[in-house]
CSV table of C-alpha atoms and ligand atoms in Angstrom, one decimal:
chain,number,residue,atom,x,y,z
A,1,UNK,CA,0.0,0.0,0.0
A,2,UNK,CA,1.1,3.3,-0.1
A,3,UNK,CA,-0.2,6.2,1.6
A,4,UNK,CA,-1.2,4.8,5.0
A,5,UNK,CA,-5.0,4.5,5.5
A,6,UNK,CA,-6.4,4.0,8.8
A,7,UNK,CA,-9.5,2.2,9.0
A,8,UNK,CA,-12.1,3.6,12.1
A,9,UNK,CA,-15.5,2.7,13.5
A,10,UNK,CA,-17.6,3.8,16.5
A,11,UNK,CA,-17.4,1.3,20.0
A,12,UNK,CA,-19.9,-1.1,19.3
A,13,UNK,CA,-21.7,-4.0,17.5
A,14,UNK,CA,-19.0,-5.7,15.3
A,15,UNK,CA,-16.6,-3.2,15.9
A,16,UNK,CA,-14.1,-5.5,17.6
A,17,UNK,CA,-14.1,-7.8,14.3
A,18,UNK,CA,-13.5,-4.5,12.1
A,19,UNK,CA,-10.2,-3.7,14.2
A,20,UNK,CA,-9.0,-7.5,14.0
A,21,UNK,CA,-9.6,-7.4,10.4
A,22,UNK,CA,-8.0,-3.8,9.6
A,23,UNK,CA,-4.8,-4.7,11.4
A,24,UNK,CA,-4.2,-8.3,9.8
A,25,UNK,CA,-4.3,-6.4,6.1
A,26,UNK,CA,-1.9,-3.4,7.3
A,27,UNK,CA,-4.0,-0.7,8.4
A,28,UNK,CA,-3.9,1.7,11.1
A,29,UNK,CA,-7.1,0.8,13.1
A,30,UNK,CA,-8.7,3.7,14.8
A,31,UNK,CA,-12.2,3.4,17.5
A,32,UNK,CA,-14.1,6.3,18.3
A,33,UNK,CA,-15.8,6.0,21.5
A,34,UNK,CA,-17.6,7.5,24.6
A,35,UNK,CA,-14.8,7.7,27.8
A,36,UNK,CA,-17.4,4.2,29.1
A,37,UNK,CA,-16.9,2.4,26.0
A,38,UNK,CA,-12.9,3.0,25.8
A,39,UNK,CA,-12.6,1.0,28.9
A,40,UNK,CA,-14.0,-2.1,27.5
A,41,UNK,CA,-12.6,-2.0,24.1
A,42,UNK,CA,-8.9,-1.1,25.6
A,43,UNK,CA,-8.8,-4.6,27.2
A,44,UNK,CA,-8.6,-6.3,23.2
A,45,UNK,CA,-5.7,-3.8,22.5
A,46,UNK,CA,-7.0,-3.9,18.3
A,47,UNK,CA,-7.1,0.2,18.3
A,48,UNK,CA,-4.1,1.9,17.4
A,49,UNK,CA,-5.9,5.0,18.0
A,50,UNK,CA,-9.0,6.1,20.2
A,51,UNK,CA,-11.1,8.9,19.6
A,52,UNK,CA,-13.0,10.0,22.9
A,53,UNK,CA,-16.0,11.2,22.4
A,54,UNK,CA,-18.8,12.6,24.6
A,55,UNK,CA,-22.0,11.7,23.0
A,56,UNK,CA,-22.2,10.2,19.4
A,57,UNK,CA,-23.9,12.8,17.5
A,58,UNK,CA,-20.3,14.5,18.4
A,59,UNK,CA,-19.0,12.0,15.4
A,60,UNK,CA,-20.8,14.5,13.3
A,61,UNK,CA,-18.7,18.1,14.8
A,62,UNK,CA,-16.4,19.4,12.3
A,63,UNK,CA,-13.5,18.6,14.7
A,64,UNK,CA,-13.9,15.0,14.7
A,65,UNK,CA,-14.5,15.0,10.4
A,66,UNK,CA,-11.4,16.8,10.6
A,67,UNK,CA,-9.9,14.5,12.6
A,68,UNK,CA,-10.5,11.3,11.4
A,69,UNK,CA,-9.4,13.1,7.8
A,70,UNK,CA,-5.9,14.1,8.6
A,71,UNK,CA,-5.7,10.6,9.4
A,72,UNK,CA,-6.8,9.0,6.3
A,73,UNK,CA,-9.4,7.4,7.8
A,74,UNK,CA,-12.0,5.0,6.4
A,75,UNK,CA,-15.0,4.6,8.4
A,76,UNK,CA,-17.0,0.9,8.2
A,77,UNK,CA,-20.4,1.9,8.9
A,78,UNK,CA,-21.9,-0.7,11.4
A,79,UNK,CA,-25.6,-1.3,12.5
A,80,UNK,CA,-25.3,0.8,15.8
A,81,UNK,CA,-22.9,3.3,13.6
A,82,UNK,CA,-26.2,3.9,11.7
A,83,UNK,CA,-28.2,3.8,14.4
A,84,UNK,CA,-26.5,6.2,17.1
A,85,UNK,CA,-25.4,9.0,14.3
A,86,UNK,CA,-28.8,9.0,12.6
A,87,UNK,CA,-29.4,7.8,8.5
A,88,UNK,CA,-30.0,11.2,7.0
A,89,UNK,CA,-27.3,12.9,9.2
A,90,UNK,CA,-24.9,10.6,7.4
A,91,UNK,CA,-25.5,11.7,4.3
A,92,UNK,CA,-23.3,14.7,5.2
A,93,UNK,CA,-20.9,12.7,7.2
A,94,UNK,CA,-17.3,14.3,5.2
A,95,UNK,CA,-15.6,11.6,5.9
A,96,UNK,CA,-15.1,8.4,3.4
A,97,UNK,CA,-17.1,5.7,4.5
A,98,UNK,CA,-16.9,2.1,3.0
A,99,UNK,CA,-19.9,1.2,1.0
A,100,UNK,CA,-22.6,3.0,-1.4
A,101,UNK,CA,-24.1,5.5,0.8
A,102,UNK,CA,-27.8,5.4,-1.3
A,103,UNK,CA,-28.7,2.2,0.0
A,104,UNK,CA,-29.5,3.8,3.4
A,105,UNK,CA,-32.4,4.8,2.0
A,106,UNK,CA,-33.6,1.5,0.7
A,107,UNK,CA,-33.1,-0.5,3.7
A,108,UNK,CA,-34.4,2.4,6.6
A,109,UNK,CA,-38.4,2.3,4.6
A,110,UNK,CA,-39.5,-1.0,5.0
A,111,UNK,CA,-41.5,-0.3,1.9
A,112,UNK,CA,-38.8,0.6,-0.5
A,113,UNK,CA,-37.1,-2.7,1.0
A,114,UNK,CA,-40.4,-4.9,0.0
A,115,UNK,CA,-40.5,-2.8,-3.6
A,116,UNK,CA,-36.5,-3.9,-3.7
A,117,UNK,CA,-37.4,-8.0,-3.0
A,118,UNK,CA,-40.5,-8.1,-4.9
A,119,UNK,CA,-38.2,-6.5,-8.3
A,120,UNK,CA,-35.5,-8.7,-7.3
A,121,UNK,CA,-38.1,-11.9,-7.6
A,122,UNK,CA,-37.2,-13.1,-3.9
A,123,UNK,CA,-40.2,-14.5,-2.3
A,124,UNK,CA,-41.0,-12.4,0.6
A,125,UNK,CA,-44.3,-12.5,3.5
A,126,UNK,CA,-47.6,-11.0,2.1
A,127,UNK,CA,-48.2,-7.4,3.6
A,128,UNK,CA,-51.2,-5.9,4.4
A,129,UNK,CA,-52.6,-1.9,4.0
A,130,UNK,CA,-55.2,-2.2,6.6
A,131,UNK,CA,-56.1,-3.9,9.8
A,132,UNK,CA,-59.1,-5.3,8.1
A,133,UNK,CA,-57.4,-7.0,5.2
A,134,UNK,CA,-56.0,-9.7,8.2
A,135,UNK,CA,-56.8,-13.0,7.5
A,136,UNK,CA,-54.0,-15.1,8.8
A,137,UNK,CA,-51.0,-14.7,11.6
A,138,UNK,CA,-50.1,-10.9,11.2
A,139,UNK,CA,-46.6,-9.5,12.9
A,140,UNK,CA,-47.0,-5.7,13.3
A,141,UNK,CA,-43.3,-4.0,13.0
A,142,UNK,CA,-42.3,-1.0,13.3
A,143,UNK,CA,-40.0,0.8,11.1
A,144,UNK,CA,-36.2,1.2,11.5
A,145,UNK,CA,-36.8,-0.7,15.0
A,146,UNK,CA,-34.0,-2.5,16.4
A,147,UNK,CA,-34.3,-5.9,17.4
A,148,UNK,CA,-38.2,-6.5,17.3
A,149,UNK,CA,-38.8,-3.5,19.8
A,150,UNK,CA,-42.6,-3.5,20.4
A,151,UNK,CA,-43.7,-5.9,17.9
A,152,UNK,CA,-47.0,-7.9,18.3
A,153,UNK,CA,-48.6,-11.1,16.5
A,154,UNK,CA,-52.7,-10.4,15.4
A,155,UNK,CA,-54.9,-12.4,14.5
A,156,UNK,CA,-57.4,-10.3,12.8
A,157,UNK,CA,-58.3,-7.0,12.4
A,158,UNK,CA,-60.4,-7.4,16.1
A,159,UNK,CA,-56.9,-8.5,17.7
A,160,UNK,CA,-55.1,-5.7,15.6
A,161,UNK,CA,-57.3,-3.0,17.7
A,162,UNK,CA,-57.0,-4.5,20.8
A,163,UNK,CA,-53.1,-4.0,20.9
A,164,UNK,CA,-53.1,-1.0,18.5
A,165,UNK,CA,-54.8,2.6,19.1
A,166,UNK,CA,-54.4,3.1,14.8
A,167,UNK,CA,-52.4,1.9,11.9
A,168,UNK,CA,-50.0,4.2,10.8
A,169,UNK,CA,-48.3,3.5,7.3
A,170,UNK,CA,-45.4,6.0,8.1
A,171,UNK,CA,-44.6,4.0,10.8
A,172,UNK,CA,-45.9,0.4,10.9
A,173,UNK,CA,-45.9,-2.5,8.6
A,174,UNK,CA,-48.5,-5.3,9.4
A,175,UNK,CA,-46.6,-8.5,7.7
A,176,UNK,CA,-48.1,-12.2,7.1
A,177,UNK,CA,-46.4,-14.5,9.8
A,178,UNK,CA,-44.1,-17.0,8.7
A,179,UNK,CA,-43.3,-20.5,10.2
A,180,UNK,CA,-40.3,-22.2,9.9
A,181,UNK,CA,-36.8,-22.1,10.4
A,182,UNK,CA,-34.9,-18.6,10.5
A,183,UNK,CA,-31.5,-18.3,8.7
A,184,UNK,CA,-29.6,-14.8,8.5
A,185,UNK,CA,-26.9,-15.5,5.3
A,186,UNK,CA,-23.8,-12.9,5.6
A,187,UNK,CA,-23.0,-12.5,2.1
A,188,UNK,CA,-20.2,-9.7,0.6
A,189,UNK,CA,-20.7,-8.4,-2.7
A,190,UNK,CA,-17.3,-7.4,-4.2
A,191,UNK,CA,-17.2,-4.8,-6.8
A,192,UNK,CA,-14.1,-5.3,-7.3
A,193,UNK,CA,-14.1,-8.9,-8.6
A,194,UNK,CA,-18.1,-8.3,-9.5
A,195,UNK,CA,-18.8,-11.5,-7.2
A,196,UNK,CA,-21.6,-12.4,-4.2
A,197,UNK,CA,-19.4,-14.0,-1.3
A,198,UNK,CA,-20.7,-16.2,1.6
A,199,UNK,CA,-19.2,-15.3,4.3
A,200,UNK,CA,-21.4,-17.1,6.9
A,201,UNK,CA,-24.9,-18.2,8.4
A,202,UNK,CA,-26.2,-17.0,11.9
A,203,UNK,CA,-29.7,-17.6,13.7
A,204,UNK,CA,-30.2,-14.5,16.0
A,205,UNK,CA,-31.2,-15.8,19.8
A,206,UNK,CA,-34.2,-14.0,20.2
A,207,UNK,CA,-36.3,-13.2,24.0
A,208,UNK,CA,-39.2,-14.4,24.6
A,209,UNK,CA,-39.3,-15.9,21.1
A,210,UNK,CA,-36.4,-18.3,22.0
A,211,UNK,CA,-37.6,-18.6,25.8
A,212,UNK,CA,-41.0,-19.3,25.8
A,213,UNK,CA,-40.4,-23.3,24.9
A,214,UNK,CA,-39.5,-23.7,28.3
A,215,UNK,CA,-42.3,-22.8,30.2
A,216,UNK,CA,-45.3,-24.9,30.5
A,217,UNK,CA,-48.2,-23.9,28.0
A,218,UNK,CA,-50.7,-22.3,30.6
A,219,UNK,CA,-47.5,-20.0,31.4
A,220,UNK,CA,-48.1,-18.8,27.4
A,221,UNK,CA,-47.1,-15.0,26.4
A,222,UNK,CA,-46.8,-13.6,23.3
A,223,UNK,CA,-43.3,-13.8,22.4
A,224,UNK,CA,-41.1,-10.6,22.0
A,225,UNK,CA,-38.2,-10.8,20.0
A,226,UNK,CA,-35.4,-8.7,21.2
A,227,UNK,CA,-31.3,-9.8,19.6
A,228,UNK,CA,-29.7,-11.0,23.1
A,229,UNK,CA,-27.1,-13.1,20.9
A,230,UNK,CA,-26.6,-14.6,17.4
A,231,UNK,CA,-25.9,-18.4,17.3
A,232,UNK,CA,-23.4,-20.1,13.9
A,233,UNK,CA,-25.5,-22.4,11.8
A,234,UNK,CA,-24.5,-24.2,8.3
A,235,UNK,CA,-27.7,-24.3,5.6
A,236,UNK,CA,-28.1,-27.5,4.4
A,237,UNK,CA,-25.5,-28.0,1.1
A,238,UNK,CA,-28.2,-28.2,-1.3
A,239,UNK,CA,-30.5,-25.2,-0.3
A,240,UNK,CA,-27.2,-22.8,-0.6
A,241,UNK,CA,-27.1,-22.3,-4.8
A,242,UNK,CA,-31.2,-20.9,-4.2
A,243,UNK,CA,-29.7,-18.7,-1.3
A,244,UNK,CA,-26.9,-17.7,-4.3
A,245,UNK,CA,-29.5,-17.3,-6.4
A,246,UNK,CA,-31.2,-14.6,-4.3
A,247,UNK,CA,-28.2,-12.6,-3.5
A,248,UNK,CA,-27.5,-12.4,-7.1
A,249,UNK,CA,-30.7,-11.1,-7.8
A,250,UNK,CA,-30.7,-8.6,-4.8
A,251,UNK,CA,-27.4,-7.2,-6.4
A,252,UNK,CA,-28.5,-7.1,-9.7
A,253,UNK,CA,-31.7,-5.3,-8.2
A,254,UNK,CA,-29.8,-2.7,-6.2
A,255,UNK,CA,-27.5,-1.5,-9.2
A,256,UNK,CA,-31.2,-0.6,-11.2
A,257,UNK,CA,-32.4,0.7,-8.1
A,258,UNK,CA,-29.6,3.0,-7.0
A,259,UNK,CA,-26.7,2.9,-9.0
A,260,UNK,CA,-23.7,1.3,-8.6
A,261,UNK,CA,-25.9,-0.7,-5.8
A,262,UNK,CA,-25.0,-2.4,-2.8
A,263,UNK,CA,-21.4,-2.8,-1.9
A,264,UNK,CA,-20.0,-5.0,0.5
A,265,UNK,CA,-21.3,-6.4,3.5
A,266,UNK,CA,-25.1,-7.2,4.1
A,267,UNK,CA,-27.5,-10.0,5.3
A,268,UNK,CA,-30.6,-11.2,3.8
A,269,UNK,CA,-33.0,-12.4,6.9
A,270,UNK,CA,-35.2,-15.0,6.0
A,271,UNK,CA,-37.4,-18.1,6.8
A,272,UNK,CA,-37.6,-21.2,5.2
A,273,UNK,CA,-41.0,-23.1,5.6
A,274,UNK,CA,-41.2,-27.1,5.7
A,275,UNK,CA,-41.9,-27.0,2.0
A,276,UNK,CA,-38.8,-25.6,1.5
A,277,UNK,CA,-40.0,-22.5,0.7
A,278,UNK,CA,-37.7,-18.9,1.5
A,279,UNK,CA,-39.6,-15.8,2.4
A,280,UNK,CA,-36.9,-12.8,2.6
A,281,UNK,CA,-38.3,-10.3,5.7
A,282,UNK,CA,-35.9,-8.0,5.8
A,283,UNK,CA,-32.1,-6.6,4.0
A,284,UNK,CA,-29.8,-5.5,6.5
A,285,UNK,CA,-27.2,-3.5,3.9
A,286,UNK,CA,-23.5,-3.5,6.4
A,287,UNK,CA,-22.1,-5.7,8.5
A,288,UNK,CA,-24.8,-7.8,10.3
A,289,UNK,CA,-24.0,-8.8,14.0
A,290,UNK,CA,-24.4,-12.0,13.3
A,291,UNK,CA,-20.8,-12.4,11.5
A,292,UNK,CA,-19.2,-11.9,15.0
A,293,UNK,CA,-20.4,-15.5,15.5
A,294,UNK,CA,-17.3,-16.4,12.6
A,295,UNK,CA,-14.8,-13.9,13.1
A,296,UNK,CA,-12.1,-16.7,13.1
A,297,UNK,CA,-14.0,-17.8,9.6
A,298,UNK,CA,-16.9,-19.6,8.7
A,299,UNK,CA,-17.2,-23.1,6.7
A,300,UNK,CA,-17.8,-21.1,4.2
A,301,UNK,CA,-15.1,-18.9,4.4
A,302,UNK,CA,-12.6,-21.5,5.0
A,303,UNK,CA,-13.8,-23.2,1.9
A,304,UNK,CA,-12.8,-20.0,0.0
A,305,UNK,CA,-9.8,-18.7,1.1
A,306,UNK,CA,-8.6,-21.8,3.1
A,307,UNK,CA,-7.5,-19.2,5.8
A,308,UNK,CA,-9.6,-17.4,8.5
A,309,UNK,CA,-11.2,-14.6,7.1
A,310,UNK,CA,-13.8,-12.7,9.4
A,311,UNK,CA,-16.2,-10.1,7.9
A,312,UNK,CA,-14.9,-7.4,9.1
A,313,UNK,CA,-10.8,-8.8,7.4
A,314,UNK,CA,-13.1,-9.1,4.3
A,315,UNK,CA,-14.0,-5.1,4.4
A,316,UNK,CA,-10.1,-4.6,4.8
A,317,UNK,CA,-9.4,-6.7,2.1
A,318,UNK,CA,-11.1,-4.9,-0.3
A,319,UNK,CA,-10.4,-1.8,0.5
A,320,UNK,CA,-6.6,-2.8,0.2
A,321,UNK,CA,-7.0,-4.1,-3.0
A,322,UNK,CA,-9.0,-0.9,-4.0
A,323,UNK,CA,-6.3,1.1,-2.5
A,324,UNK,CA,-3.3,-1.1,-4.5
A,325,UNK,CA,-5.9,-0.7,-7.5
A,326,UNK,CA,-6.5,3.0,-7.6
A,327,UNK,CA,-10.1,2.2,-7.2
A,328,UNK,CA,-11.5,3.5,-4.0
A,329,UNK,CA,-13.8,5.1,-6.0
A,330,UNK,CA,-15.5,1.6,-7.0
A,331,UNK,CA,-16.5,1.0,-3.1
A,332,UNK,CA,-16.4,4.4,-1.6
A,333,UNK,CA,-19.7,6.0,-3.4
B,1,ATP,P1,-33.1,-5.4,13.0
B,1,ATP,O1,-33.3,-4.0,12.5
B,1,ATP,O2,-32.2,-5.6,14.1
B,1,ATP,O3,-32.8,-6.4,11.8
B,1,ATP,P2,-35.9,-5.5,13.4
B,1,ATP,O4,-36.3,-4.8,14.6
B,1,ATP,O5,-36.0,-4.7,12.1
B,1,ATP,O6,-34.4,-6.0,13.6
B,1,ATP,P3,-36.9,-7.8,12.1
B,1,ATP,O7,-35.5,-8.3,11.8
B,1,ATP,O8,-37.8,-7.4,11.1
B,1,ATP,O9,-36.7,-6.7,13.3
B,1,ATP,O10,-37.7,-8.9,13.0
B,1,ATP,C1,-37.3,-9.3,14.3
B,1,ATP,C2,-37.5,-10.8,14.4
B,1,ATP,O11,-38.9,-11.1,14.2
B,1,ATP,C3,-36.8,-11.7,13.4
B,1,ATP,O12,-35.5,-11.9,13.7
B,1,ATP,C4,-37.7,-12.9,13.3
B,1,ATP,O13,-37.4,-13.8,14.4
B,1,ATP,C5,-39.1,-12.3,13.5
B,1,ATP,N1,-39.8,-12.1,12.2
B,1,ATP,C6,-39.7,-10.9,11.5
B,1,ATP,N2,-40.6,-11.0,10.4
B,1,ATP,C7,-41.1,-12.2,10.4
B,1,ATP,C8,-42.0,-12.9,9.6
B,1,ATP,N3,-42.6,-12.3,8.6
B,1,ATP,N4,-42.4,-14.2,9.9
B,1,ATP,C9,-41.8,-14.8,11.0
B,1,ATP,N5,-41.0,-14.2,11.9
B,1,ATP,C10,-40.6,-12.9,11.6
């Protein structure tokens, strides 16, 4: 490489992975966290450089963009990186960040994300526009929330009033229930060698959802599902080239959608019914915390490369190779 890049984050959700990975390809690695956060994240001595912080809107002060510029930095936008500095105050973040910045917008409405799977020809749950169109198992989400917050399961459009004052489609999305078996694929698009990487598979740990089989039946409560953890899994070998076939089509998607498209890191949360059927819920467009459940490598990744390669090495990996390239253009956008 040759001018020295340092690659940064904010103290939280994969960041640990994104350090690990920077320093194994050569990079500075740089964390920016609140004086709490520091504490924890110094006892893995992967940072090379901290950046204290007060709050984490402070990311956004001129000082810190100034900052993390004079030191060549590259930030890897993670899900709580999105979440704690806000979608549409990133958009004049002046720093580079890894990744096409348009795709923020796709994923945050959970309508453009349906109008993105339905183009894309992935099968995804039946929505519905109003509380009296229910007439099956109904999950009511709300938008942007993280980890299930608030969620309920109706019944009809009866049950839908009992838990709900109104429906609000700015806010809520009422979406057929599937059954089955969850699976959360990590895949990396590379731009770079125009290619859909698996990276690996995680289930997320979910409570109540995943608690509630061990109480007795008259103990019953609806289930909540709030991320406490993410647990590996493998797909079986012959339902991965239809889980290929999907990502391909999400990709090919995105670059119609929002030109050049997704880059990099992102997860495709689905379920997969007894039939064998895949229903794609939601797109989570970065680095999913699931992948912290492989950062020494996955099957999959160790298939590959033959070497352990964690998500967030894969990010560094690129972005050497763009740097070596003269292409940072192709995954900076
Ligand atoms: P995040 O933003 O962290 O991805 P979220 O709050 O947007 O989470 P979802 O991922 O949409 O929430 O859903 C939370 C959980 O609810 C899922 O992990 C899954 O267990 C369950 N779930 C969501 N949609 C469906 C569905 N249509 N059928 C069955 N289960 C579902």
């Amino acid at each position: 490489m040759g001018a020295k890049y340092t690659i940064g984050t904010i103290a939280s959700h994969s960041a640990l992975q994104i350090l690990k990975g920077a320093k194994e390809e050569g990079f500075n690695s740089l964390l920016i966290a609140t004086p709490e956060r520091e504490k924890f994240y110094r006892r893995f001595k992967l940072a090379d450089d901290y950046l204290v912080v007060d709050n984490w809107k402070d990311v956004l002060s001129e000082k810190v963009q100034d900052e993390l510029n004079q030191k060549n930095t590259i930030i890897i936008p993670h899900g709580s990186f999105v979440e704690y500095v806000g979608a549409k105050e990133l958009l004049d973040f002046d720093v580079p960040m890894f990744g096409n910045k348009a795709v923020l917008e796709w994923e945050s409405d959970r309508r453009k994300e349906r109008e993105w799977f339905v183009k894309a020809g992935v099968g995804t749950p039946e929505n519905f526009n109003d509380p009296s169109e229910i007439d099956r198992l109904t999950l009511v989400k709300y938008f942007g929330a993280k980890g299930g917050k608030g969620y309920a399961l109706v019944e009809n459009e009866e049950d839908f009033y009992r838990q709900f004052k109104e429906f609000d489609p700015e806010k809520m999305q009422m979406q057929e229930y599937i059954l089955g078996t969850r699976s959360y694929p990590h895949f990396f698009y590379s731009p770079l060698d125009k290619e859909n990487e698996l990276v690996g598979i995680d289930l997320r740990y979910e409570s109540n959802a995943d608690g509630l089989p061990r109480i007795p039946t008259p103990h019953y409560m609806p289930p909540t599902y709030v991320v406490t953890g993410n647990i590996p899994i493998v797909l079986r070998e012959s339902l991965l080239p239809r889980v290929f076939d999907m990502a391909d089509s999400i990709i090919k998607t995105s670059k119609k959608l929002f030109n050049p498209g997704l880059i990099g890191p992102y997860s495709l949360e689905m379920v997969i019914t007894d039939e064998l059927k895949f229903y794609v819920f939601e797109i989570s467009a970065r680095i999913v915390g699931g992948t912290n459940a492989w950062i020494p490598g996955s099957p999959y990744t160790y298939l590959k490369y033959g070497e352990n390669i964690s998500m967030g090495r894969r990010i560094a990996m690129e972005i050497k190779r763009a740097v070596n390239e003269n292409k940072l253009d192709e995954v900076i956008i």
